[in-house]
């Protein structure tokens, strides 16, 4: 998210502490919250009023799950064995530290962005609403997610920190947990489908007792996404698509099981690497990409490049592609916030319906002729 070299390819994240604690509770489950598209978390409501959130996939290939107990503040007398859970958090939360820009749109949609008190890397935040809070010092800069300023974080007295990780190593998180500040891991970025990522708004909702609102928001997003997908299937053609760009003679592009590839498929286009099985990115030689993608109708997401001149200056190989010759290259690199952060990295996971409509407008212009592109725009 903080590295714009390879757009539409891969986000690199670092953090965390892996803790193996099985779910143990003497309370009876009253209701399981419906989670239809996300695979990385589940939510249970107990008959005591306590909410349990289980994170099944805090990072790729994680060996253990994490279980958090959210206890309403008016139930302070409720007997709960804290050692049974990875964290116990009183709700509703009034002071939260978050660590990824992908967390911001969900909190804004729930109307609780004013509960954010700290963030590492505020320069990368694009949202106008949250930028106002940063500019007014209501949200404090905390360094970087990899080396979170623990002293400043502790001084903020957050009730919970929402972190993310690609491993079980994060000394800052360990320090904060030792200071009795709960750290909760969010694995939204591990989801392989657009709707799976968007559904993580339901993960945030219980911290603020906003479950009904979260359900309504996600239902609307899913309905819009599925309507757009159905519309795309009416197209008479399925144009071919190439993606990514080179870095030091290696071409990085989305794999066939990535969320980027899913967008292209749902837009009724043929991604030329759709049959690859990885969920992240592919690393190929430019010769291999040229051989397969030279005749592609469209080029979606050419990494950091925003102009045809920049592409040509970087490598004459790019000029051999039909999409370059025909000016059919589209990027989200030109859609930035006030301080240069890329809006796509922040908002797209929460609003896949907008991404899909952009792509349908590009790939099948007669289907959505009046759509105004939100993320993807023509290369200059």
Coordinates of C-alpha atoms in Angstrom, one line a residue:
X1 CA 0.0 0.0 0.0
X2 CA 2.9 2.2 0.7
X3 CA 4.8 1.0 -2.3
X4 CA 3.4 2.2 -5.7
X5 CA 6.0 0.5 -7.9
X6 CA 3.7 -2.4 -8.8
X7 CA 0.1 -1.3 -8.9
X8 CA -2.6 -3.9 -9.3
X9 CA -0.1 -6.6 -8.4
X10 CA 0.8 -7.1 -4.8
X11 CA 0.7 -5.4 -1.4
X12 CA 3.5 -6.1 1.0
X13 CA 2.6 -6.1 4.6
X14 CA 4.7 -6.7 7.8
X15 CA 3.8 -7.1 11.5
X16 CA 2.3 -9.1 14.3
X17 CA 2.5 -11.8 16.9
X18 CA 1.0 -15.2 16.4
X19 CA -0.6 -16.7 19.5
X20 CA -2.1 -20.2 19.7
X21 CA -5.2 -20.0 21.9
X22 CA -8.1 -22.3 21.4
X23 CA -11.6 -20.9 21.7
X24 CA -13.0 -21.9 25.1
X25 CA -16.2 -20.5 26.5
X26 CA -18.8 -21.6 29.0
X27 CA -21.4 -19.5 27.4
X28 CA -23.9 -20.7 24.9
X29 CA -23.8 -19.3 21.4
X30 CA -27.0 -17.4 20.7
X31 CA -26.5 -16.4 17.0
X32 CA -23.9 -16.8 14.3
X33 CA -23.6 -13.7 12.2
X34 CA -23.9 -14.4 8.5
X35 CA -20.6 -14.0 6.6
X36 CA -21.3 -14.9 3.0
X37 CA -18.2 -14.0 1.0
X38 CA -15.3 -13.5 3.4
X39 CA -13.4 -16.6 4.5
X40 CA -11.0 -15.0 7.0
X41 CA -13.3 -14.4 9.9
X42 CA -16.5 -15.4 11.7
X43 CA -18.7 -13.8 14.4
X44 CA -20.8 -15.3 17.1
X45 CA -23.2 -13.6 19.5
X46 CA -23.4 -15.3 22.9
X47 CA -26.5 -15.3 25.1
X48 CA -24.6 -13.1 27.6
X49 CA -24.3 -10.3 25.1
X50 CA -20.7 -11.0 24.4
X51 CA -19.5 -11.0 20.8
X52 CA -16.8 -13.4 19.7
X53 CA -14.8 -12.6 16.6
X54 CA -12.6 -15.4 15.2
X55 CA -9.8 -14.6 12.7
X56 CA -9.1 -17.7 10.6
X57 CA -6.6 -16.1 8.3
X58 CA -4.6 -13.2 9.8
X59 CA -2.0 -13.8 7.2
X60 CA -1.3 -16.3 4.4
X61 CA -0.7 -19.9 5.7
X62 CA -1.2 -18.9 9.3
X63 CA -1.2 -22.0 11.5
X64 CA -3.5 -20.8 14.2
X65 CA -6.6 -18.7 14.6
X66 CA -7.2 -15.8 16.9
X67 CA -10.4 -15.3 19.0
X68 CA -11.4 -12.0 20.5
X69 CA -14.2 -11.4 23.0
X70 CA -16.0 -8.1 22.8
X71 CA -17.8 -7.3 26.0
X72 CA -20.4 -4.4 26.3
X73 CA -19.2 -1.9 28.9
X74 CA -22.5 -2.2 30.8
X75 CA -21.6 -5.9 31.4
X76 CA -18.5 -5.2 33.5
X77 CA -19.7 -7.6 36.1
X78 CA -19.9 -10.4 33.6
X79 CA -17.6 -13.2 34.5
X80 CA -15.2 -14.0 31.6
X81 CA -12.0 -15.9 31.7
X82 CA -9.6 -13.6 29.8
X83 CA -7.1 -16.4 29.3
X84 CA -9.6 -18.1 27.0
X85 CA -9.2 -15.4 24.4
X86 CA -6.5 -13.6 22.5
X87 CA -7.9 -10.3 23.7
X88 CA -10.9 -9.0 25.5
X89 CA -12.2 -5.6 24.4
X90 CA -14.9 -3.4 26.1
X91 CA -17.4 -2.0 23.6
X92 CA -18.4 0.3 22.2
X93 CA -14.8 1.4 21.5
X94 CA -14.1 5.2 21.7
X95 CA -10.4 5.2 20.9
X96 CA -8.9 3.0 18.2
X97 CA -5.5 2.8 16.5
X98 CA -5.6 1.3 12.9
X99 CA -2.6 0.4 10.8
X100 CA -3.8 0.1 7.2
X101 CA -5.5 2.5 4.9
X102 CA -7.9 -0.3 3.9
X103 CA -9.4 0.0 7.4
X104 CA -10.4 3.7 6.9
X105 CA -13.3 3.3 4.4
X106 CA -15.1 0.8 6.5
X107 CA -14.9 3.0 9.6
X108 CA -16.0 6.0 7.6
X109 CA -19.0 4.1 6.2
X110 CA -19.9 3.2 9.7
X111 CA -19.6 6.8 10.7
X112 CA -16.9 6.2 13.4
X113 CA -13.8 7.7 11.8
X114 CA -13.7 10.1 14.7
X115 CA -12.8 7.1 16.9
X116 CA -9.4 6.8 15.2
X117 CA -6.8 8.3 17.4
X118 CA -3.6 7.1 15.7
X119 CA -2.2 5.8 12.4
X120 CA 1.2 4.9 11.1
X121 CA 2.0 6.6 7.8
X122 CA -0.7 9.3 7.7
X123 CA 0.8 10.7 4.5
X124 CA -0.7 7.8 2.6
X125 CA -4.2 8.5 3.7
X126 CA -6.3 9.8 0.7
X127 CA -9.8 10.2 2.2
X128 CA -10.8 13.8 2.6
X129 CA -12.8 13.1 5.8
X130 CA -10.0 11.4 7.5
X131 CA -7.4 13.8 6.2
X132 CA -9.3 16.6 8.0
X133 CA -8.9 14.7 11.3
X134 CA -5.2 14.2 10.6
X135 CA -4.7 17.9 9.7
X136 CA -6.5 18.9 13.0
X137 CA -4.2 16.5 15.0
X138 CA -7.2 14.4 16.1
X139 CA -5.3 11.5 14.5
X140 CA -1.7 11.2 15.6
X141 CA 1.2 10.1 13.3
X142 CA 2.7 6.9 14.8
X143 CA 5.7 6.2 12.5
X144 CA 5.3 3.1 10.3
X145 CA 3.5 -0.1 10.7
X146 CA 6.7 -2.0 10.7
X147 CA 8.2 0.1 13.6
X148 CA 5.2 1.5 15.3
X149 CA 6.1 4.2 17.9
X150 CA 5.1 2.3 21.0
X151 CA 5.6 5.2 23.4
X152 CA 3.3 7.5 21.4
X153 CA 0.8 4.7 20.9
X154 CA 0.7 3.9 24.7
X155 CA 0.3 7.6 25.4
X156 CA -2.8 7.8 23.2
X157 CA -4.4 5.1 25.5
X158 CA -6.3 3.3 22.7
X159 CA -8.8 0.7 23.7
X160 CA -7.7 -1.5 20.8
X161 CA -5.2 -1.6 18.0
X162 CA -6.2 -3.1 14.7
X163 CA -3.1 -4.5 13.1
X164 CA -2.2 -6.7 10.1
X165 CA 0.7 -9.0 9.4
X166 CA 2.4 -11.4 7.0
X167 CA 4.1 -13.3 9.8
X168 CA 4.1 -13.9 13.5
X169 CA 6.8 -11.4 14.3
X170 CA 6.2 -7.8 15.5
X171 CA 8.0 -6.5 18.5
X172 CA 5.9 -3.4 18.7
X173 CA 2.7 -5.4 19.0
X174 CA 4.3 -7.5 21.7
X175 CA 5.3 -4.4 23.7
X176 CA 1.8 -3.0 23.4
X177 CA 0.1 -6.2 24.4
X178 CA 2.4 -6.3 27.5
X179 CA 1.2 -2.8 28.3
X180 CA -2.4 -4.2 28.4
X181 CA -3.4 -2.7 25.1
X182 CA -5.3 -5.3 23.0
X183 CA -4.0 -6.0 19.5
X184 CA -6.6 -7.4 17.0
X185 CA -5.4 -8.7 13.7
X186 CA -7.3 -7.9 10.5
X187 CA -6.8 -10.2 7.5
X188 CA -8.9 -8.4 4.9
X189 CA -6.0 -8.3 2.5
X190 CA -5.8 -12.1 2.5
X191 CA -9.2 -12.5 0.8
X192 CA -9.0 -13.6 -2.8
X193 CA -12.4 -12.2 -4.0
X194 CA -13.6 -8.6 -4.2
X195 CA -16.7 -9.2 -2.2
X196 CA -14.7 -11.1 0.3
X197 CA -12.6 -8.1 1.0
X198 CA -15.6 -5.8 1.2
X199 CA -17.4 -7.9 3.8
X200 CA -14.7 -7.1 6.4
X201 CA -16.8 -4.1 7.3
X202 CA -18.7 -6.7 9.4
X203 CA -15.4 -7.3 11.3
X204 CA -15.3 -3.6 12.4
X205 CA -19.0 -3.2 13.2
X206 CA -19.2 -5.1 16.5
X207 CA -16.4 -2.8 18.0
X208 CA -18.9 0.1 17.7
X209 CA -22.2 -1.9 18.0
X210 CA -23.0 -1.0 14.4
X211 CA -23.8 -4.5 13.1
X212 CA -27.1 -3.6 11.5
X213 CA -25.6 -0.7 9.6
X214 CA -22.7 -2.9 8.4
X215 CA -25.1 -5.5 7.1
X216 CA -27.0 -2.9 5.2
X217 CA -23.9 -1.4 3.7
X218 CA -22.5 -4.7 2.6
X219 CA -25.8 -5.8 1.2
X220 CA -26.0 -2.7 -1.0
X221 CA -22.4 -3.1 -2.2
X222 CA -23.0 -6.8 -3.0
X223 CA -26.2 -6.0 -4.8
X224 CA -24.6 -3.4 -7.0
X225 CA -21.6 -5.6 -7.7
X226 CA -23.8 -8.5 -8.8
X227 CA -26.0 -6.3 -10.9
X228 CA -22.9 -5.0 -12.7
X229 CA -21.5 -8.5 -13.1
X230 CA -24.8 -9.6 -14.7
X231 CA -24.8 -6.7 -17.0
X232 CA -21.3 -7.5 -18.2
X233 CA -22.4 -11.0 -19.2
X234 CA -24.6 -9.4 -21.8
X235 CA -21.6 -8.2 -23.7
X236 CA -21.2 -9.9 -27.1
X237 CA -17.4 -10.0 -26.8
X238 CA -14.9 -10.9 -24.1
X239 CA -11.8 -8.7 -24.9
X240 CA -8.4 -10.0 -23.9
X241 CA -6.4 -8.2 -21.1
X242 CA -2.8 -7.9 -20.1
X243 CA -1.7 -6.3 -16.8
X244 CA 1.3 -5.2 -14.8
X245 CA 4.7 -3.9 -15.9
X246 CA 8.4 -4.6 -15.6
X247 CA 10.8 -3.9 -12.8
X248 CA 14.5 -4.7 -13.6
X249 CA 13.5 -6.8 -16.6
X250 CA 11.0 -8.9 -14.5
X251 CA 7.3 -8.4 -15.4
X252 CA 5.0 -8.5 -12.4
X253 CA 1.3 -9.1 -13.0
X254 CA -1.7 -10.6 -11.1
X255 CA -2.1 -14.3 -11.0
X256 CA -5.3 -16.0 -12.1
X257 CA -6.6 -16.5 -8.6
X258 CA -6.0 -12.9 -7.4
X259 CA -8.7 -10.4 -6.7
X260 CA -7.5 -8.3 -9.7
X261 CA -8.0 -11.2 -12.0
X262 CA -11.4 -11.8 -10.5
X263 CA -12.4 -8.2 -11.4
X264 CA -11.5 -8.8 -15.0
X265 CA -13.4 -12.1 -15.2
X266 CA -16.5 -10.5 -13.6
X267 CA -16.3 -7.7 -16.2
X268 CA -16.6 -10.4 -18.9
X269 CA -13.1 -10.1 -20.2
X270 CA -10.4 -12.7 -20.8
X271 CA -7.4 -12.3 -18.6
X272 CA -4.6 -14.0 -20.5
X273 CA -3.1 -15.5 -17.3
X274 CA -6.5 -16.6 -15.8
X275 CA -5.4 -20.3 -15.6
X276 CA -2.5 -19.6 -13.2
X277 CA -3.2 -20.8 -9.7
X278 CA -1.4 -18.4 -7.4
X279 CA -3.4 -15.8 -5.4
X280 CA -0.8 -13.1 -5.5
X281 CA 1.4 -12.0 -8.4
X282 CA 3.4 -13.7 -11.1
X283 CA 7.0 -12.9 -12.0
X284 CA 7.7 -13.4 -15.7
X285 CA 10.2 -12.3 -18.3
X286 CA 9.1 -9.6 -20.6
X287 CA 9.6 -11.9 -23.6
X288 CA 7.1 -14.3 -22.1
X289 CA 4.5 -11.6 -21.5
X290 CA 5.1 -10.1 -25.0
X291 CA 4.6 -13.5 -26.6
X292 CA 1.3 -14.0 -24.9
X293 CA 0.0 -10.5 -24.5
X294 CA 1.2 -8.6 -27.6
X295 CA -2.2 -8.8 -29.2
X296 CA -4.2 -8.2 -26.1
X297 CA -7.1 -5.7 -26.6
X298 CA -6.5 -3.9 -23.3
X299 CA -3.8 -3.3 -20.8
X300 CA -5.2 -2.7 -17.3
X301 CA -3.0 -1.5 -14.5
X302 CA 0.5 -0.7 -15.9
X303 CA 2.1 -0.5 -12.5
X304 CA 3.2 3.0 -11.6
X305 CA 3.1 4.4 -15.1
X306 CA 0.6 7.3 -15.8
X307 CA 1.6 8.3 -19.3
X308 CA 2.5 6.6 -22.6
X309 CA 5.7 8.7 -22.7
X310 CA 6.8 7.3 -19.3
X311 CA 6.1 3.8 -20.5
X312 CA 8.1 4.3 -23.7
X313 CA 11.0 6.0 -21.9
X314 CA 11.2 3.1 -19.4
X315 CA 11.4 0.4 -22.1
X316 CA 10.8 0.3 -25.8
X317 CA 9.5 -3.2 -25.4
X318 CA 6.2 -1.7 -24.2
X319 CA 5.6 -0.1 -27.6
X320 CA 5.3 -3.5 -29.2
X321 CA 2.0 -4.2 -27.5
X322 CA -1.2 -3.6 -29.5
X323 CA -2.8 -2.0 -26.4
X324 CA 0.0 0.6 -26.4
X325 CA -0.3 1.2 -30.1
X326 CA -4.1 1.6 -29.9
X327 CA -4.1 3.7 -26.7
X328 CA -6.0 1.1 -24.8
X329 CA -4.1 1.3 -21.5
X330 CA -5.9 2.3 -18.3
X331 CA -4.5 3.0 -14.8
X332 CA -5.6 4.0 -11.3
X333 CA -2.2 5.6 -10.6
X334 CA -3.6 9.0 -11.6
X335 CA -6.3 8.9 -8.9
X336 CA -4.5 10.2 -5.8
X337 CA -5.3 11.9 -2.5
X338 CA -4.1 15.3 -1.4
X339 CA -0.8 14.0 -0.2
X340 CA -0.2 11.6 -3.0
X341 CA -1.7 8.4 -1.6
X342 CA -3.4 6.1 -4.1
X343 CA -7.1 6.1 -3.6
X344 CA -7.4 2.6 -5.1
X345 CA -5.3 1.0 -2.4
X346 CA -7.4 2.6 0.3
X347 CA -11.0 2.4 -1.1
X348 CA -11.1 -0.3 -3.7
X349 CA -11.2 -3.2 -1.3
X350 CA -14.3 -1.6 0.4
X351 CA -16.0 -0.6 -2.9
X352 CA -15.5 -3.4 -5.4
X353 CA -18.7 -2.3 -7.1
X354 CA -17.0 0.9 -8.2
X355 CA -14.0 -1.0 -9.5
X356 CA -16.2 -3.4 -11.5
X357 CA -18.2 -0.6 -13.1
X358 CA -15.0 1.2 -14.1
X359 CA -13.8 -2.0 -15.9
X360 CA -17.1 -2.6 -17.6
X361 CA -17.2 1.0 -18.8
X362 CA -13.7 0.4 -20.3
X363 CA -14.1 -3.0 -21.7
X364 CA -17.7 -2.7 -22.8
X365 CA -18.4 1.0 -23.2
X366 CA -21.9 0.5 -24.7
X367 CA -23.1 -1.2 -21.5
X368 CA -22.3 1.7 -19.1
X369 CA -22.0 4.7 -21.4
X370 CA -22.8 7.3 -18.8
X371 CA -20.6 5.9 -16.1
X372 CA -18.0 8.3 -14.8
X373 CA -14.7 6.5 -14.0
X374 CA -13.8 6.5 -10.4
X375 CA -10.5 4.6 -10.2
X376 CA -9.4 3.5 -13.7
X377 CA -8.7 6.2 -16.2
X378 CA -6.9 6.3 -19.6
X379 CA -3.2 6.6 -19.6
X380 CA -2.3 10.2 -20.5

